[in-house]
Short mmCIF file of C-alpha atoms and ligand atoms in Angstrom, two decimals:
data_model
loop_
_atom_site.label_atom_id
_atom_site.label_comp_id
_atom_site.label_asym_id
_atom_site.label_seq_id
_atom_site.Cartn_x
_atom_site.Cartn_y
_atom_site.Cartn_z
CA MET A 606 -17.07 20.85 -22.78
CA ARG A 607 -18.17 19.19 -19.51
CA ARG A 608 -15.21 17.46 -17.89
CA ILE A 609 -14.45 14.56 -15.56
CA LEU A 610 -11.98 15.47 -12.80
CA VAL A 611 -9.65 12.83 -11.31
CA THR A 612 -8.01 14.00 -8.06
CA GLY A 613 -4.89 12.20 -6.79
CA ALA A 614 -4.34 11.09 -10.41
CA PHE A 615 -0.66 10.19 -9.93
CA GLY A 616 -1.48 7.55 -7.33
CA GLN A 617 -1.76 3.79 -7.68
CA ILE A 618 -5.43 3.89 -8.74
CA GLY A 619 -5.52 7.30 -10.42
CA SER A 620 -2.71 6.52 -12.85
CA GLU A 621 -4.77 3.65 -14.31
CA LEU A 622 -8.28 5.03 -13.80
CA ALA A 623 -7.46 8.31 -15.60
CA THR A 624 -6.16 6.34 -18.58
CA ALA A 625 -9.24 4.07 -18.62
CA LEU A 626 -11.63 7.05 -18.40
CA ARG A 627 -9.76 8.76 -21.26
CA ALA A 628 -10.08 5.65 -23.40
CA ARG A 629 -13.81 5.62 -22.68
CA HIS A 630 -14.75 9.32 -22.86
CA GLY A 631 -11.94 10.92 -24.89
CA VAL A 632 -8.62 12.35 -23.71
CA GLU A 633 -9.76 16.00 -23.56
CA ARG A 634 -12.78 15.20 -21.40
CA VAL A 635 -10.71 13.85 -18.47
CA LEU A 636 -8.77 16.34 -16.36
CA ALA A 637 -6.07 14.71 -14.23
CA SER A 638 -4.94 16.55 -11.06
CA ASP A 639 -2.48 16.00 -8.23
CA LEU A 640 -0.04 17.98 -6.08
CA ALA A 641 2.84 18.14 -8.56
CA LEU A 642 3.25 21.45 -10.42
CA SER A 643 3.35 19.87 -13.85
CA ALA A 644 3.00 16.48 -15.47
CA SER A 645 5.99 15.59 -17.59
CA GLY A 646 5.45 11.84 -17.69
CA PRO A 647 2.72 9.25 -17.82
CA PRO A 648 -0.08 8.89 -17.01
CA ALA A 649 -1.36 12.45 -16.72
CA ALA A 650 0.85 13.97 -19.43
CA ASP A 651 -1.16 12.33 -22.19
CA GLY A 652 -4.02 14.79 -21.58
CA PRO A 653 -5.14 17.84 -19.60
CA TYR A 654 -3.56 18.26 -16.16
CA GLU A 655 -3.91 20.83 -13.33
CA ARG A 656 -2.10 21.05 -10.03
CA LEU A 657 -4.79 20.86 -7.35
CA ASP A 658 -4.46 20.64 -3.57
CA CYS A 659 -7.84 19.30 -2.46
CA THR A 660 -7.47 20.66 1.06
CA GLU A 661 -8.12 24.10 -0.54
CA LEU A 662 -11.84 24.51 -1.29
CA GLU A 663 -11.35 27.68 -3.35
CA ASP A 664 -8.86 25.88 -5.61
CA ILE A 665 -11.35 23.06 -6.21
CA ARG A 666 -14.08 25.61 -7.01
CA SER A 667 -11.76 27.40 -9.44
CA VAL A 668 -10.86 24.19 -11.31
CA MET A 669 -14.51 23.11 -11.45
CA ARG A 670 -15.63 26.50 -12.77
CA ARG A 671 -12.93 26.78 -15.42
CA HIS A 672 -13.32 23.21 -16.68
CA GLU A 673 -17.10 22.82 -16.16
CA VAL A 674 -16.56 19.63 -14.18
CA ASP A 675 -19.64 17.43 -13.89
CA GLU A 676 -18.07 14.29 -12.41
CA ILE A 677 -15.27 13.84 -9.83
CA TYR A 678 -13.28 10.70 -9.02
CA HIS A 679 -11.81 11.73 -5.67
CA LEU A 680 -8.74 9.53 -5.07
CA VAL A 681 -6.73 11.80 -2.76
CA ALA A 682 -5.70 10.11 0.50
CA VAL A 683 -2.96 9.27 2.93
CA LEU A 684 -2.91 5.45 3.15
CA SER A 685 -3.04 3.22 6.23
CA ALA A 686 0.60 2.85 7.34
CA VAL A 687 1.47 6.49 6.52
CA ALA A 688 -1.67 7.73 8.31
CA GLU A 689 -0.50 6.13 11.57
CA SER A 690 2.73 8.14 11.45
CA ASP A 691 0.83 11.46 11.04
CA PRO A 692 -2.83 11.11 12.09
CA GLU A 693 -3.52 14.88 12.00
CA ARG A 694 -2.43 15.11 8.36
CA ALA A 695 -4.44 11.97 7.56
CA TRP A 696 -7.61 13.63 8.88
CA ARG A 697 -6.90 16.84 6.95
CA VAL A 698 -6.13 15.11 3.67
CA ASN A 699 -8.66 12.27 3.85
CA VAL A 700 -11.68 13.91 5.47
CA GLU A 701 -11.36 17.64 4.82
CA SER A 702 -10.48 17.18 1.15
CA LEU A 703 -13.48 14.88 0.67
CA HIS A 704 -15.73 17.39 2.44
CA ASN A 705 -14.42 20.14 0.13
CA VAL A 706 -15.15 17.97 -2.90
CA LEU A 707 -18.70 17.28 -1.67
CA ILE A 708 -19.34 20.98 -1.01
CA ALA A 709 -18.14 21.83 -4.52
CA ALA A 710 -20.10 18.94 -6.06
CA ARG A 711 -23.25 20.23 -4.41
CA GLU A 712 -22.63 23.76 -5.72
CA PHE A 713 -21.82 22.65 -9.28
CA GLY A 714 -24.31 19.75 -9.53
CA SER A 715 -21.53 17.19 -10.07
CA ARG A 716 -21.47 13.46 -9.41
CA VAL A 717 -18.75 12.00 -7.14
CA PHE A 718 -16.92 8.68 -6.76
CA PHE A 719 -15.35 8.00 -3.33
CA PRO A 720 -13.17 4.95 -2.56
CA SER A 721 -13.55 3.62 0.95
CA SER A 722 -11.61 0.58 2.17
CA ILE A 723 -11.70 -2.67 4.13
CA ALA A 724 -10.05 -0.44 6.77
CA ALA A 725 -13.49 1.01 7.52
CA PHE A 726 -14.07 -2.14 9.59
CA GLY A 727 -12.37 -2.95 12.89
CA PRO A 728 -11.70 -5.67 15.45
CA SER A 729 -15.36 -5.90 16.54
CA THR A 730 -16.57 -6.55 12.95
CA PRO A 731 -17.15 -10.20 11.89
CA ARG A 732 -13.83 -11.07 10.19
CA THR A 733 -15.03 -13.63 7.64
CA ASP A 734 -17.74 -12.99 5.07
CA THR A 735 -17.96 -9.47 6.50
CA PRO A 736 -21.49 -8.30 5.62
CA GLN A 737 -22.28 -5.15 3.65
CA VAL A 738 -23.86 -3.67 6.77
CA ALA A 739 -21.75 -4.47 9.85
CA VAL A 740 -20.26 -2.87 12.95
CA GLN A 741 -17.70 -0.19 11.95
CA ARG A 742 -15.38 0.66 14.86
CA PRO A 743 -11.91 0.78 13.21
CA SER A 744 -8.83 1.07 15.42
CA THR A 745 -6.65 2.94 12.87
CA MET A 746 -6.72 6.62 11.89
CA TYR A 747 -7.03 5.59 8.23
CA GLY A 748 -10.12 3.55 9.13
CA VAL A 749 -11.59 6.43 11.14
CA THR A 750 -11.20 8.72 8.11
CA LYS A 751 -12.83 6.13 5.84
CA VAL A 752 -15.88 5.72 8.10
CA ALA A 753 -16.18 9.51 8.39
CA GLY A 754 -15.93 9.67 4.57
CA GLU A 755 -18.66 7.07 4.04
CA LEU A 756 -20.93 8.98 6.43
CA LEU A 757 -20.21 12.33 4.77
CA CYS A 758 -21.09 10.80 1.40
CA ASP A 759 -24.36 9.37 2.75
CA TYR A 760 -25.19 12.74 4.29
CA TYR A 761 -24.58 14.76 1.12
CA ALA A 762 -26.63 12.27 -0.91
CA ALA A 763 -29.58 12.23 1.52
CA ARG A 764 -29.58 15.91 2.49
CA PHE A 765 -28.52 17.66 -0.72
CA GLY A 766 -29.17 15.03 -3.42
CA VAL A 767 -25.51 14.77 -4.50
CA ASP A 768 -25.09 11.61 -6.62
CA VAL A 769 -22.11 10.18 -4.73
CA ARG A 770 -21.22 6.52 -5.08
CA GLY A 771 -18.46 4.42 -3.57
CA LEU A 772 -16.73 1.11 -3.02
CA ARG A 773 -15.01 -0.45 -0.02
CA LEU A 774 -11.88 -1.57 -1.84
CA PRO A 775 -9.56 -4.34 -0.64
CA GLY A 776 -5.77 -4.23 -1.16
CA LEU A 777 -5.05 -3.51 -4.82
CA VAL A 778 -2.32 -5.19 -6.85
CA SER A 779 -0.96 -3.35 -9.88
CA HIS A 780 2.17 -2.82 -11.97
CA VAL A 781 1.86 0.74 -13.37
CA THR A 782 2.39 2.85 -10.23
CA ARG A 783 3.79 1.62 -6.95
CA PRO A 784 1.43 1.55 -3.94
CA GLY A 785 1.41 4.55 -1.64
CA GLY A 786 2.09 3.16 1.86
CA GLY A 787 -0.71 0.72 2.64
CA THR A 788 -0.76 -2.50 4.67
CA THR A 789 -1.42 -4.73 1.64
CA ASP A 790 1.59 -3.34 -0.32
CA TYR A 791 3.48 -6.59 0.41
CA ALA A 792 1.72 -8.29 -2.53
CA VAL A 793 3.05 -5.81 -5.12
CA GLU A 794 6.49 -5.77 -3.46
CA MET A 795 6.69 -9.59 -3.50
CA LEU A 796 5.68 -9.82 -7.18
CA ARG A 797 8.16 -7.07 -8.15
CA ALA A 798 10.98 -8.83 -6.31
CA ALA A 799 10.11 -12.16 -7.95
CA ALA A 800 9.98 -10.61 -11.43
CA SER A 801 13.46 -9.09 -10.92
CA GLY A 802 14.91 -12.37 -9.63
CA GLU A 803 15.36 -11.00 -6.09
CA ARG A 804 14.43 -12.48 -2.71
CA TYR A 805 11.76 -10.76 -0.60
CA SER A 806 11.37 -10.02 3.11
CA CYS A 807 7.67 -9.79 3.85
CA PHE A 808 6.48 -7.35 6.55
CA LEU A 809 3.34 -9.40 7.35
CA ALA A 810 3.32 -12.89 8.89
CA PRO A 811 2.85 -15.76 6.39
CA LYS A 812 -0.71 -16.62 7.46
CA THR A 813 -2.13 -13.07 7.49
CA ARG A 814 -5.32 -13.36 5.45
CA LEU A 815 -6.69 -10.24 3.71
CA ASP A 816 -8.87 -9.37 0.72
CA MET A 817 -7.20 -8.34 -2.53
CA MET A 818 -8.14 -7.38 -6.08
CA TYR A 819 -6.20 -6.86 -9.32
CA MET A 820 -6.26 -3.29 -10.64
CA PRO A 821 -8.08 -4.04 -13.94
CA ASP A 822 -10.99 -5.41 -11.88
CA ALA A 823 -10.93 -2.37 -9.56
CA VAL A 824 -10.98 0.07 -12.49
CA MET A 825 -13.81 -1.89 -14.13
CA ALA A 826 -15.80 -1.93 -10.87
CA ILE A 827 -15.45 1.84 -10.41
CA ILE A 828 -16.64 2.54 -13.97
CA GLN A 829 -19.47 0.00 -13.72
CA LEU A 830 -20.74 1.48 -10.44
CA MET A 831 -20.68 5.03 -11.82
CA GLU A 832 -22.60 3.91 -14.93
CA ALA A 833 -25.14 1.79 -12.99
CA ASN A 834 -28.85 2.61 -12.96
CA PRO A 835 -29.32 4.64 -9.73
CA ALA A 836 -32.74 3.08 -9.16
CA ARG A 837 -30.99 -0.29 -8.61
CA LEU A 838 -28.46 0.99 -6.05
CA LYS A 839 -29.83 0.02 -2.64
CA HIS A 840 -26.61 1.09 -0.87
CA ARG A 841 -25.22 3.65 -3.38
CA ASN A 842 -22.15 4.31 -1.28
CA ALA A 843 -19.47 2.00 0.20
CA TYR A 844 -20.22 -1.29 -1.58
CA ASN A 845 -18.05 -4.20 -0.37
CA VAL A 846 -15.97 -5.56 -3.28
CA THR A 847 -13.24 -8.21 -3.39
CA ALA A 848 -11.77 -10.77 -5.76
CA MET A 849 -9.69 -13.02 -3.50
CA SER A 850 -8.87 -13.63 0.16
CA ILE A 851 -5.17 -14.55 0.38
CA THR A 852 -2.13 -14.82 2.67
CA PRO A 853 1.53 -13.94 1.89
CA ALA A 854 2.35 -17.68 2.01
CA GLU A 855 -0.32 -18.45 -0.60
CA LEU A 856 0.94 -15.69 -2.90
CA ALA A 857 4.54 -16.90 -2.46
CA ALA A 858 3.42 -20.45 -3.38
CA GLN A 859 1.81 -19.12 -6.58
CA VAL A 860 5.01 -17.26 -7.42
CA ARG A 861 7.16 -20.36 -6.81
CA GLU A 862 5.00 -22.37 -9.24
CA ARG A 863 6.21 -19.94 -11.94
CA ARG A 864 9.63 -18.95 -10.46
CA PRO A 865 10.87 -22.02 -8.52
CA GLN A 866 14.02 -20.18 -7.31
CA PHE A 867 12.01 -17.47 -5.55
CA VAL A 868 12.85 -17.07 -1.84
CA VAL A 869 10.73 -15.23 0.72
CA ASP A 870 11.39 -14.68 4.41
CA TYR A 871 9.27 -12.93 7.03
CA ARG A 872 10.36 -9.91 9.05
CA VAL A 873 7.15 -8.77 10.64
CA ASP A 874 6.57 -5.04 11.05
CA PRO A 875 4.52 -4.75 14.29
CA LEU A 876 2.65 -1.62 13.13
CA ARG A 877 1.45 -3.03 9.81
CA GLN A 878 0.78 -6.46 11.34
CA SER A 879 -1.47 -4.89 13.98
CA ILE A 880 -3.32 -2.95 11.27
CA ALA A 881 -3.81 -6.12 9.21
CA ASP A 882 -4.99 -8.06 12.27
CA SER A 883 -7.75 -5.49 12.85
CA TRP A 884 -9.18 -5.85 9.30
CA PRO A 885 -11.62 -8.38 7.82
CA GLN A 886 -10.20 -11.53 6.20
CA SER A 887 -12.92 -11.85 3.56
CA LEU A 888 -15.70 -9.50 2.53
CA ASP A 889 -19.19 -10.48 1.41
CA ALA A 890 -19.59 -8.70 -1.95
CA SER A 891 -23.08 -10.02 -2.73
CA ALA A 892 -24.75 -6.57 -2.56
CA ALA A 893 -22.40 -5.31 -5.32
CA ARG A 894 -23.11 -8.41 -7.42
CA GLU A 895 -26.88 -8.08 -7.03
CA ASP A 896 -27.24 -4.29 -7.40
CA TRP A 897 -24.88 -3.58 -10.32
CA GLY A 898 -23.39 -6.85 -11.55
CA PHE A 899 -19.91 -6.76 -9.94
CA ALA A 900 -17.94 -9.72 -11.37
CA PRO A 901 -14.13 -9.64 -11.03
CA ARG A 902 -12.20 -11.58 -13.70
CA PHE A 903 -8.87 -12.21 -11.95
CA GLY A 904 -8.33 -14.75 -9.17
CA LEU A 905 -4.97 -15.38 -7.45
CA ALA A 906 -3.45 -17.58 -10.19
CA ALA A 907 -4.48 -15.34 -13.11
CA MET A 908 -3.32 -12.20 -11.30
CA THR A 909 0.08 -13.71 -10.39
CA GLU A 910 0.59 -14.89 -13.96
CA ASP A 911 -0.30 -11.50 -15.48
CA MET A 912 1.76 -9.46 -12.97
CA LEU A 913 4.89 -11.59 -13.43
CA ARG A 914 4.60 -11.43 -17.22
CA ARG A 915 4.17 -7.63 -17.27
CA LEU A 916 6.80 -6.91 -14.60
CA GLY A 917 9.22 -9.29 -16.30
CA ALA A 918 8.83 -7.41 -19.59
CA GLU A 919 9.31 -4.11 -17.72
CA ALA A 920 12.50 -5.41 -16.02
CA ASP A 921 13.89 -6.57 -19.40
CA THR A 922 13.17 -3.16 -20.98
CA SER A 923 14.85 -1.21 -18.18
CA LYS A 924 17.85 -3.56 -18.19
CA GLY A 925 18.18 -2.91 -21.94
CA ALA A 926 17.88 0.85 -21.45
CA ARG A 927 20.51 0.83 -18.67
CA GLN A 928 22.90 -1.02 -20.95
CA GLN A 929 22.45 1.73 -23.53
CA GLY A 930 23.52 4.46 -21.13
CA GLY A 931 20.84 4.78 -18.48
CA THR A 932 17.22 5.73 -18.20
CA ARG A 933 14.90 7.33 -15.70
CA ASP A 934 11.65 6.04 -14.37
CA ALA A 935 9.78 9.30 -14.99
CA GLU A 936 6.48 7.99 -13.79
CA ARG A 937 7.85 6.86 -10.44
CA LYS A 938 9.70 10.12 -9.97
CA ILE A 939 6.56 12.17 -10.53
CA THR A 940 4.64 10.03 -8.08
CA GLN A 941 7.38 10.39 -5.50
CA ASN A 942 7.50 14.17 -6.02
CA ALA A 943 3.74 14.35 -5.61
CA ARG A 944 3.84 12.32 -2.41
CA GLY A 945 6.78 14.29 -1.08
CA ALA A 946 4.82 17.50 -1.50
CA ALA A 947 1.77 16.05 0.27
N1 NAD B 26 -4.51 1.23 -3.33
C1 NAD B 26 -5.24 0.47 -2.54
O1 NAD B 26 -4.91 -0.70 -2.30
C2 NAD B 26 -6.50 1.03 -1.92
C3 NAD B 26 -7.35 0.17 -1.21
C4 NAD B 26 -8.50 0.68 -0.64
C5 NAD B 26 -8.82 2.02 -0.79
N2 NAD B 26 -7.97 2.84 -1.49
C6 NAD B 26 -8.34 4.26 -1.61
O2 NAD B 26 -8.31 4.66 -2.97
C7 NAD B 26 -7.86 6.01 -3.07
C8 NAD B 26 -6.62 6.09 -3.98
O3 NAD B 26 -5.64 5.24 -3.45
P1 NAD B 26 -4.19 5.09 -4.12
O4 NAD B 26 -3.68 3.77 -3.72
O5 NAD B 26 -4.24 5.48 -5.54
O6 NAD B 26 -3.39 6.18 -3.26
P2 NAD B 26 -1.94 6.79 -3.56
O7 NAD B 26 -1.31 7.11 -2.26
O8 NAD B 26 -1.21 5.92 -4.51
O9 NAD B 26 -2.31 8.14 -4.32
C9 NAD B 26 -2.89 9.24 -3.68
C10 NAD B 26 -2.53 10.48 -4.46
O10 NAD B 26 -3.11 11.60 -3.79
C11 NAD B 26 -2.20 12.69 -3.91
N3 NAD B 26 -2.47 13.65 -2.83
C12 NAD B 26 -2.16 13.57 -1.52
N4 NAD B 26 -2.60 14.66 -0.86
C13 NAD B 26 -3.20 15.45 -1.77
C14 NAD B 26 -3.86 16.71 -1.71
N5 NAD B 26 -3.98 17.41 -0.55
N6 NAD B 26 -4.39 17.22 -2.85
C15 NAD B 26 -4.24 16.56 -4.03
N7 NAD B 26 -3.62 15.35 -4.16
C16 NAD B 26 -3.12 14.82 -3.04
C17 NAD B 26 -0.82 12.06 -3.81
O11 NAD B 26 0.14 12.91 -4.39
C18 NAD B 26 -1.02 10.75 -4.56
O12 NAD B 26 -0.64 10.85 -5.92
C19 NAD B 26 -7.59 6.47 -1.62
O13 NAD B 26 -8.75 7.08 -1.11
C20 NAD B 26 -7.35 5.16 -0.89
O14 NAD B 26 -7.66 5.29 0.48
C21 NAD B 26 -6.83 2.37 -2.06
#
């Protein structure tokens, strides 16, 4: 059986993408992988799982040989804020692991998905309506690794014919797995606090405008791009995508419409603020719309509504479980273990 490999499957995207791919292609066809030795909780435990450190080329080759992998969703990375605290590790994990995946994909004739980011742009890029093709001189290590990744993907496609496709994703908002140390994490943190009836101290200034997208739209976009007719893909790799361009103050206002008691204050973290200030405020996603029909369904209001409803139900369930003698958030623990080992 030819298999689809998801690397970094315990992360914010992987935990939902692996589930969506399993629903589409069958549980046994999708092999989840991450750094943890075993998967004892969702999402990876509902199907095949292998521990895989993507900085080890031989380990990738071994997994691909044993499972006859013909498609890889390579989600392994160190995210923006974490990358600034250890730039050497960020290069190793973000660039070398991608290069290993591309080498193996070339050898095994596999297709590859690679997620780039709005971080691939920098202070000299036009900040509003940032075009698909624009200056890319990022000032963060995360951004440097994303530009290097985009170029590696282009090179392997042009030189060796590897079918590698990618998106430049904005900040992603989701409720299944907590974000892994990015600059846009404030949105998830704010919605989680609001759903639990807590106040929130935001680490970005109230008027910091950045692109965002709700996870169901991101998962749909990834699947749509990988299923698109290659003849229609003018860019193939690193398509700009976004669903909304928002500030913390605008998100807080949406929350207060539904939770009038919600209180937010601002304690700006200089590192993450400087990262945010170097990124675009709104991407032009017209190339993705024209080439493969990108059409996100959730705007700010619909996303806020859905997140608060789902997180509220989650908070009620865990409160009930605590009252009955305690519970563990197995999924979060696995993710933390995986990150700790990284
Ligand atoms: N989440 C976002 O908002 C966002 C936005 C733009 C781009 N992206 C990109 O999408 C991809 C996935 O992001 P995410 O938010 O799910 O990240 P995440 O930090 O939540 O998950 C990354 C996963 O990779 C694993 N990992 C780390 N080093 C590894 C290694 N050497 N081998 C195997 N696994 C390893 C970690 O254990 C973790 O589970 C990344 O490339 C990220 O840069 C994410």
